[in-house]
Amino acid sequence: MSRQRTTIFLAAAASIASIVSGGAAAIGSTGHPGHDSGHCGVLFDDFQYKSATDPQLGAHGWNARTEVGGPGIPGATWPAGNVSFVSTGGQQVAQLRAATNGSAAGTSHAELRRTTMNLRNGTYATRVRYADKPAAGPDGDHINETAFAIGPTKFDYDPIYSELDFTEYLPNGGWGETGPINFQTSYHTFREDPWDARSAADSQERSLDGWHTFVTQVGNGHAKYYIDGKLTADHTVDQDGNTVLPRQDMSMNWNLWFIDLDGHQGTATSEYREQIDWAYYAKNETVSPSQAEARVTKYRKHDTTYQDTMINTGSCENYQPPEH
């Protein structure tokens, strides 16, 4: 699928890369280590933080984006305060907030992201709550609710560019779609302007309102995407026959942003929310959706709120492409 969009997370990726160059995020754990994990380790977070400025959030390798730029509305802000941690259903979760009054100056987006790029092959899993309706204000905006992994890019058609969109949910449509529609996209590379994506993509034209578990397995030549345990996409190559598996390390991220302002009704402010219950990554290991959820249940049973046991030596070392 080819669809135009504005700056595909470039500002976020560049910022993360600059953070990484200054030193890796802390590696540690709380509670019992290594529940049923493969020999290359795992990353798990239950998002038990106080706010976007909680020192433990940064110590555990996350932050809330603040720099301006794409994707989304040019001139919109990305305030750290649009990322918060709230209680729902007896469980604390991360919450993203995006709002607009129909003008660029009155629009803000949100992104929670991993500050260390060290994720590549293996299994990614996250439980996310999407909303078809705004929490306040008129409905109809072309909002994009997402979870994804991404690496930096240096120029058009960068040969090692890597991005896996676990889910891009458009409850009111956008990019010429009417919605609700959900995309899973695996990239080989792209050109920003004019937009040209070299990728593989699938979509589901149905509502994803409420909680859903998204699992993506990467390895053995495939990127397989699951929603609530059901296989929804299996990607191998782009339209030119080039692999869409990641060729460099990536970070894991969630964001909430407006594709355009065409769908806004009136001048009142509309507020949208996306919630993240937990994140899990098993390095170089194929984990089924049911296994991933079982492991999260075990972490919670042992009061483990965060763990990073990943190693990058021997057979677990990620190949680093040469400078280009």
Coordinates of C-alpha atoms in Angstrom, one line a residue, residues 11-298:
A11 CA 12.3 13.7 14.5
A12 CA 11.6 11.1 17.1
A13 CA 14.1 8.7 15.7
A14 CA 16.8 11.3 15.3
S15 CA 16.3 12.4 18.9
I16 CA 16.5 8.9 20.2
A17 CA 19.7 8.3 18.2
S18 CA 21.3 11.4 19.8
I19 CA 20.3 10.1 23.3
V20 CA 21.8 6.7 22.5
S21 CA 25.1 8.2 21.4
G22 CA 25.4 9.7 24.8
G23 CA 25.0 6.4 26.7
A24 CA 22.7 3.5 27.0
A25 CA 19.7 3.4 29.2
A26 CA 19.8 1.7 32.5
I27 CA 19.5 -2.1 32.5
G28 CA 17.9 -3.6 35.6
S29 CA 14.9 -5.5 37.0
T30 CA 12.4 -5.4 39.8
G31 CA 11.3 -8.7 41.2
H32 CA 12.0 -12.2 39.9
P33 CA 14.2 -12.3 36.8
G34 CA 13.9 -14.4 33.7
H35 CA 10.4 -15.9 33.8
D36 CA 10.3 -18.5 31.0
S37 CA 12.5 -16.2 28.8
G38 CA 14.9 -17.2 26.0
H39 CA 18.7 -17.1 26.4
C40 CA 19.0 -13.6 24.8
G41 CA 16.7 -12.0 27.4
V42 CA 13.6 -9.9 27.6
L43 CA 12.3 -6.4 28.1
F44 CA 9.1 -6.0 30.2
D45 CA 7.4 -2.9 31.6
D46 CA 4.1 -2.6 33.4
F47 CA 4.3 1.3 33.4
Q48 CA 4.1 1.9 37.1
Y49 CA 5.3 5.5 37.0
K50 CA 4.1 8.7 38.6
S51 CA 4.4 11.0 35.6
A52 CA 6.4 11.8 32.5
T53 CA 9.0 13.4 34.7
D54 CA 9.3 10.5 37.1
P55 CA 13.1 9.7 37.3
Q56 CA 12.4 6.0 37.1
L57 CA 10.8 6.4 33.6
G58 CA 14.1 7.7 32.3
A59 CA 16.2 5.2 34.3
H60 CA 14.2 2.4 32.7
G61 CA 14.8 3.7 29.2
W62 CA 11.7 5.7 28.3
N63 CA 10.7 9.3 27.8
A64 CA 7.9 11.5 26.6
R65 CA 8.7 13.3 23.3
T66 CA 8.8 17.1 23.4
E67 CA 10.5 18.2 20.1
V68 CA 8.3 19.5 17.3
G69 CA 8.1 18.0 13.9
G70 CA 6.4 15.2 12.0
P71 CA 4.4 13.1 11.8
G72 CA 1.1 15.0 11.9
I73 CA 0.2 18.6 11.8
P74 CA 3.0 21.0 11.1
G75 CA 3.3 23.5 14.0
A76 CA 1.6 21.2 16.5
T77 CA 3.3 20.6 19.9
W78 CA 4.3 17.4 21.6
P79 CA 4.2 18.3 25.3
A80 CA 5.5 15.9 27.8
G81 CA 2.4 16.5 29.9
N82 CA 0.4 14.7 27.2
V83 CA 1.9 11.5 28.5
S84 CA 0.6 10.5 32.0
F85 CA 0.0 7.5 34.1
V86 CA -3.5 6.8 35.4
S87 CA -5.5 4.0 37.0
T88 CA -8.2 2.2 35.2
G89 CA -10.0 -1.0 36.1
G90 CA -7.7 -1.4 39.1
Q91 CA -4.6 -1.3 36.9
Q92 CA -2.2 1.6 36.3
V93 CA -1.5 2.3 32.6
A94 CA 0.3 4.8 30.5
Q95 CA -2.0 7.3 28.8
L96 CA -1.5 9.4 25.7
R97 CA -3.5 12.6 25.0
A98 CA -3.9 14.5 21.8
A99 CA -6.2 17.5 21.3
T100 CA -7.2 20.0 18.6
N101 CA -9.5 22.9 18.0
G102 CA -9.1 22.6 14.3
S103 CA -6.0 24.9 14.1
A104 CA -2.3 24.0 14.0
A105 CA -1.7 26.3 17.0
G106 CA -4.4 24.6 18.9
T107 CA -3.2 21.0 18.2
S108 CA -1.0 18.8 20.4
H109 CA 0.2 15.2 20.0
A110 CA 1.7 12.7 22.3
E111 CA 4.5 10.0 22.1
L112 CA 5.9 7.6 24.7
R113 CA 9.1 6.0 23.4
R114 CA 12.1 3.9 24.1
T115 CA 15.3 5.9 24.3
T116 CA 17.6 3.0 23.5
M117 CA 17.6 1.4 20.1
N118 CA 18.5 -2.2 20.7
L119 CA 15.5 -4.1 19.5
R120 CA 15.4 -6.1 16.3
N121 CA 14.5 -9.8 15.8
G122 CA 12.2 -11.6 18.3
T123 CA 8.7 -11.0 19.6
Y124 CA 7.1 -7.6 20.4
A125 CA 3.9 -7.5 22.4
T126 CA 1.8 -4.8 23.9
R127 CA -1.7 -4.3 25.2
V128 CA -3.3 -1.1 24.1
R129 CA -6.7 0.6 24.5
Y130 CA -8.0 2.5 21.5
A131 CA -11.0 4.8 21.5
D132 CA -13.4 5.4 18.6
K133 CA -14.8 8.5 20.2
P134 CA -13.1 11.5 21.7
A135 CA -13.0 11.9 25.5
A136 CA -14.3 15.4 25.0
G137 CA -15.5 17.6 22.2
P138 CA -16.8 16.8 18.7
D139 CA -16.0 13.6 16.9
G140 CA -14.7 13.1 13.3
D141 CA -11.0 14.0 13.5
H142 CA -8.5 12.0 11.5
I143 CA -6.6 10.7 14.5
N144 CA -3.9 8.1 14.3
E145 CA -3.5 5.7 17.3
T146 CA -0.4 3.7 17.1
A147 CA 2.2 1.2 18.4
F148 CA 5.4 0.6 16.4
A149 CA 9.2 0.0 16.3
I150 CA 11.5 2.2 14.4
G151 CA 15.1 3.0 13.6
P152 CA 16.7 6.2 12.2
T153 CA 17.0 7.2 8.6
K154 CA 19.7 9.4 7.0
F155 CA 18.5 10.0 3.5
D156 CA 15.8 9.0 0.9
Y157 CA 15.7 5.3 0.2
D158 CA 18.1 4.6 3.1
P159 CA 18.9 0.8 2.5
I160 CA 18.9 -0.1 6.2
Y161 CA 15.8 1.9 7.2
S162 CA 13.7 -0.3 9.5
E163 CA 10.2 0.2 10.8
L164 CA 7.4 -2.2 11.9
D165 CA 4.0 -0.7 12.5
F166 CA 2.3 -3.2 14.9
T167 CA -0.9 -1.1 14.6
E168 CA -1.9 2.2 13.1
Y169 CA -5.6 2.7 14.0
L170 CA -7.7 5.4 12.2
P171 CA -11.2 5.3 13.8
N172 CA -12.4 8.2 11.6
G173 CA -10.3 7.3 8.6
G174 CA -7.7 9.4 6.9
W175 CA -5.2 9.0 4.0
G176 CA -8.3 8.6 1.7
E177 CA -9.9 5.9 3.9
T178 CA -13.2 6.3 5.6
G179 CA -12.5 4.3 8.7
P180 CA -12.5 2.7 11.1
I181 CA -9.4 1.0 9.7
N182 CA -6.2 -0.5 11.1
F183 CA -2.9 -0.9 9.3
Q184 CA 0.1 -3.1 9.9
T185 CA 3.1 -2.0 7.8
S186 CA 6.6 -3.4 7.4
Y187 CA 9.1 -1.1 5.7
H188 CA 12.1 -1.7 3.5
T189 CA 12.7 2.0 2.9
F190 CA 10.9 5.2 1.7
R191 CA 11.3 8.6 0.1
E192 CA 9.8 11.5 2.0
D193 CA 8.9 14.0 -0.8
P194 CA 7.2 13.0 -2.9
W195 CA 6.1 10.2 -0.7
D196 CA 7.1 6.7 -1.9
A197 CA 7.0 3.8 0.5
R198 CA 8.7 0.5 -0.3
S199 CA 6.8 -1.7 2.1
A200 CA 4.4 -4.5 2.7
A201 CA 1.0 -3.7 4.3
D202 CA -2.3 -5.2 5.4
S203 CA -5.4 -3.6 6.9
Q204 CA -8.6 -4.5 8.8
E205 CA -11.7 -2.4 8.2
R206 CA -13.3 -2.8 11.6
S207 CA -13.5 -1.1 14.9
L208 CA -10.8 -1.7 17.5
D209 CA -12.4 0.3 20.2
G210 CA -11.3 -1.0 23.6
W211 CA -8.5 -3.1 24.8
H212 CA -6.5 -5.3 22.4
T213 CA -3.2 -7.2 22.5
F214 CA -0.9 -6.7 19.6
V215 CA 1.9 -9.2 19.0
T216 CA 4.5 -9.1 16.2
Q217 CA 7.0 -11.9 15.6
V218 CA 10.1 -11.1 13.6
G219 CA 12.5 -13.8 12.3
N220 CA 12.9 -16.6 9.8
G221 CA 12.3 -14.2 7.0
H222 CA 8.8 -13.1 8.3
A223 CA 7.2 -10.3 10.2
K224 CA 3.9 -11.8 11.5
Y225 CA 1.3 -9.6 13.1
Y226 CA -1.4 -10.8 15.5
I227 CA -4.4 -9.0 17.1
D228 CA -5.9 -10.7 20.1
G229 CA -4.2 -14.0 19.1
K230 CA -5.4 -14.0 15.5
L231 CA -2.8 -13.8 12.7
T232 CA -3.7 -10.7 10.6
A233 CA -0.6 -10.1 8.5
D234 CA 2.5 -12.0 7.4
H235 CA 5.1 -9.9 5.6
T236 CA 8.3 -11.0 3.9
V237 CA 9.2 -8.6 1.0
D238 CA 8.2 -5.2 -0.4
Q239 CA 6.8 -4.6 -3.9
D240 CA 10.3 -4.9 -5.4
G241 CA 11.1 -8.2 -3.6
N242 CA 13.4 -6.6 -0.9
T243 CA 13.2 -7.8 2.7
V244 CA 11.0 -5.9 5.1
L245 CA 12.6 -7.4 8.2
P246 CA 14.6 -4.9 10.2
R247 CA 18.3 -4.4 9.2
Q248 CA 19.3 -2.2 12.1
D249 CA 18.3 -1.8 15.8
M250 CA 15.0 0.0 16.6
S251 CA 13.1 1.4 19.6
M252 CA 9.6 0.6 20.7
N253 CA 7.1 3.4 20.8
W254 CA 3.4 4.5 21.0
N255 CA 2.0 7.8 19.7
L256 CA -1.2 9.6 19.1
W257 CA -1.5 12.3 16.4
F258 CA -3.7 14.0 13.8
I259 CA -3.1 13.1 10.2
D260 CA -4.8 16.4 9.1
L261 CA -7.4 18.8 10.4
D262 CA -9.9 18.2 7.6
G263 CA -12.3 16.2 9.8
H264 CA -12.6 18.6 12.7
Q265 CA -16.0 20.0 13.3
G266 CA -16.4 23.6 14.5
T267 CA -13.9 25.4 16.8
A268 CA -14.4 23.5 20.1
T269 CA -11.5 21.4 21.3
S270 CA -11.6 17.6 20.8
E271 CA -9.5 15.4 23.1
Y272 CA -8.5 11.8 22.3
R273 CA -6.8 9.3 24.5
E274 CA -4.8 6.1 24.0
Q275 CA -3.8 3.8 26.9
I276 CA -1.0 1.3 27.2
D277 CA -1.2 -1.5 29.8
W278 CA 2.2 -3.1 29.3
A279 CA 5.1 -3.7 26.9
Y280 CA 7.0 -6.9 26.3
Y281 CA 9.9 -7.9 24.0
A282 CA 11.7 -11.3 23.8
K283 CA 15.0 -11.0 21.9
N284 CA 15.6 -13.5 19.2
E285 CA 12.7 -15.7 20.4
T286 CA 9.4 -16.6 18.8
V287 CA 6.7 -16.2 21.4
S288 CA 3.1 -17.0 20.7
P289 CA 0.4 -14.4 21.7
S290 CA -0.9 -16.8 24.4
Q291 CA 2.7 -17.3 25.7
A292 CA 3.3 -13.6 25.8
E293 CA 0.2 -12.9 27.8
A294 CA 1.0 -15.8 30.2
R295 CA 4.4 -14.4 30.8
V296 CA 2.9 -11.0 31.6
T297 CA 0.5 -12.6 34.0
K298 CA 3.4 -14.3 35.8

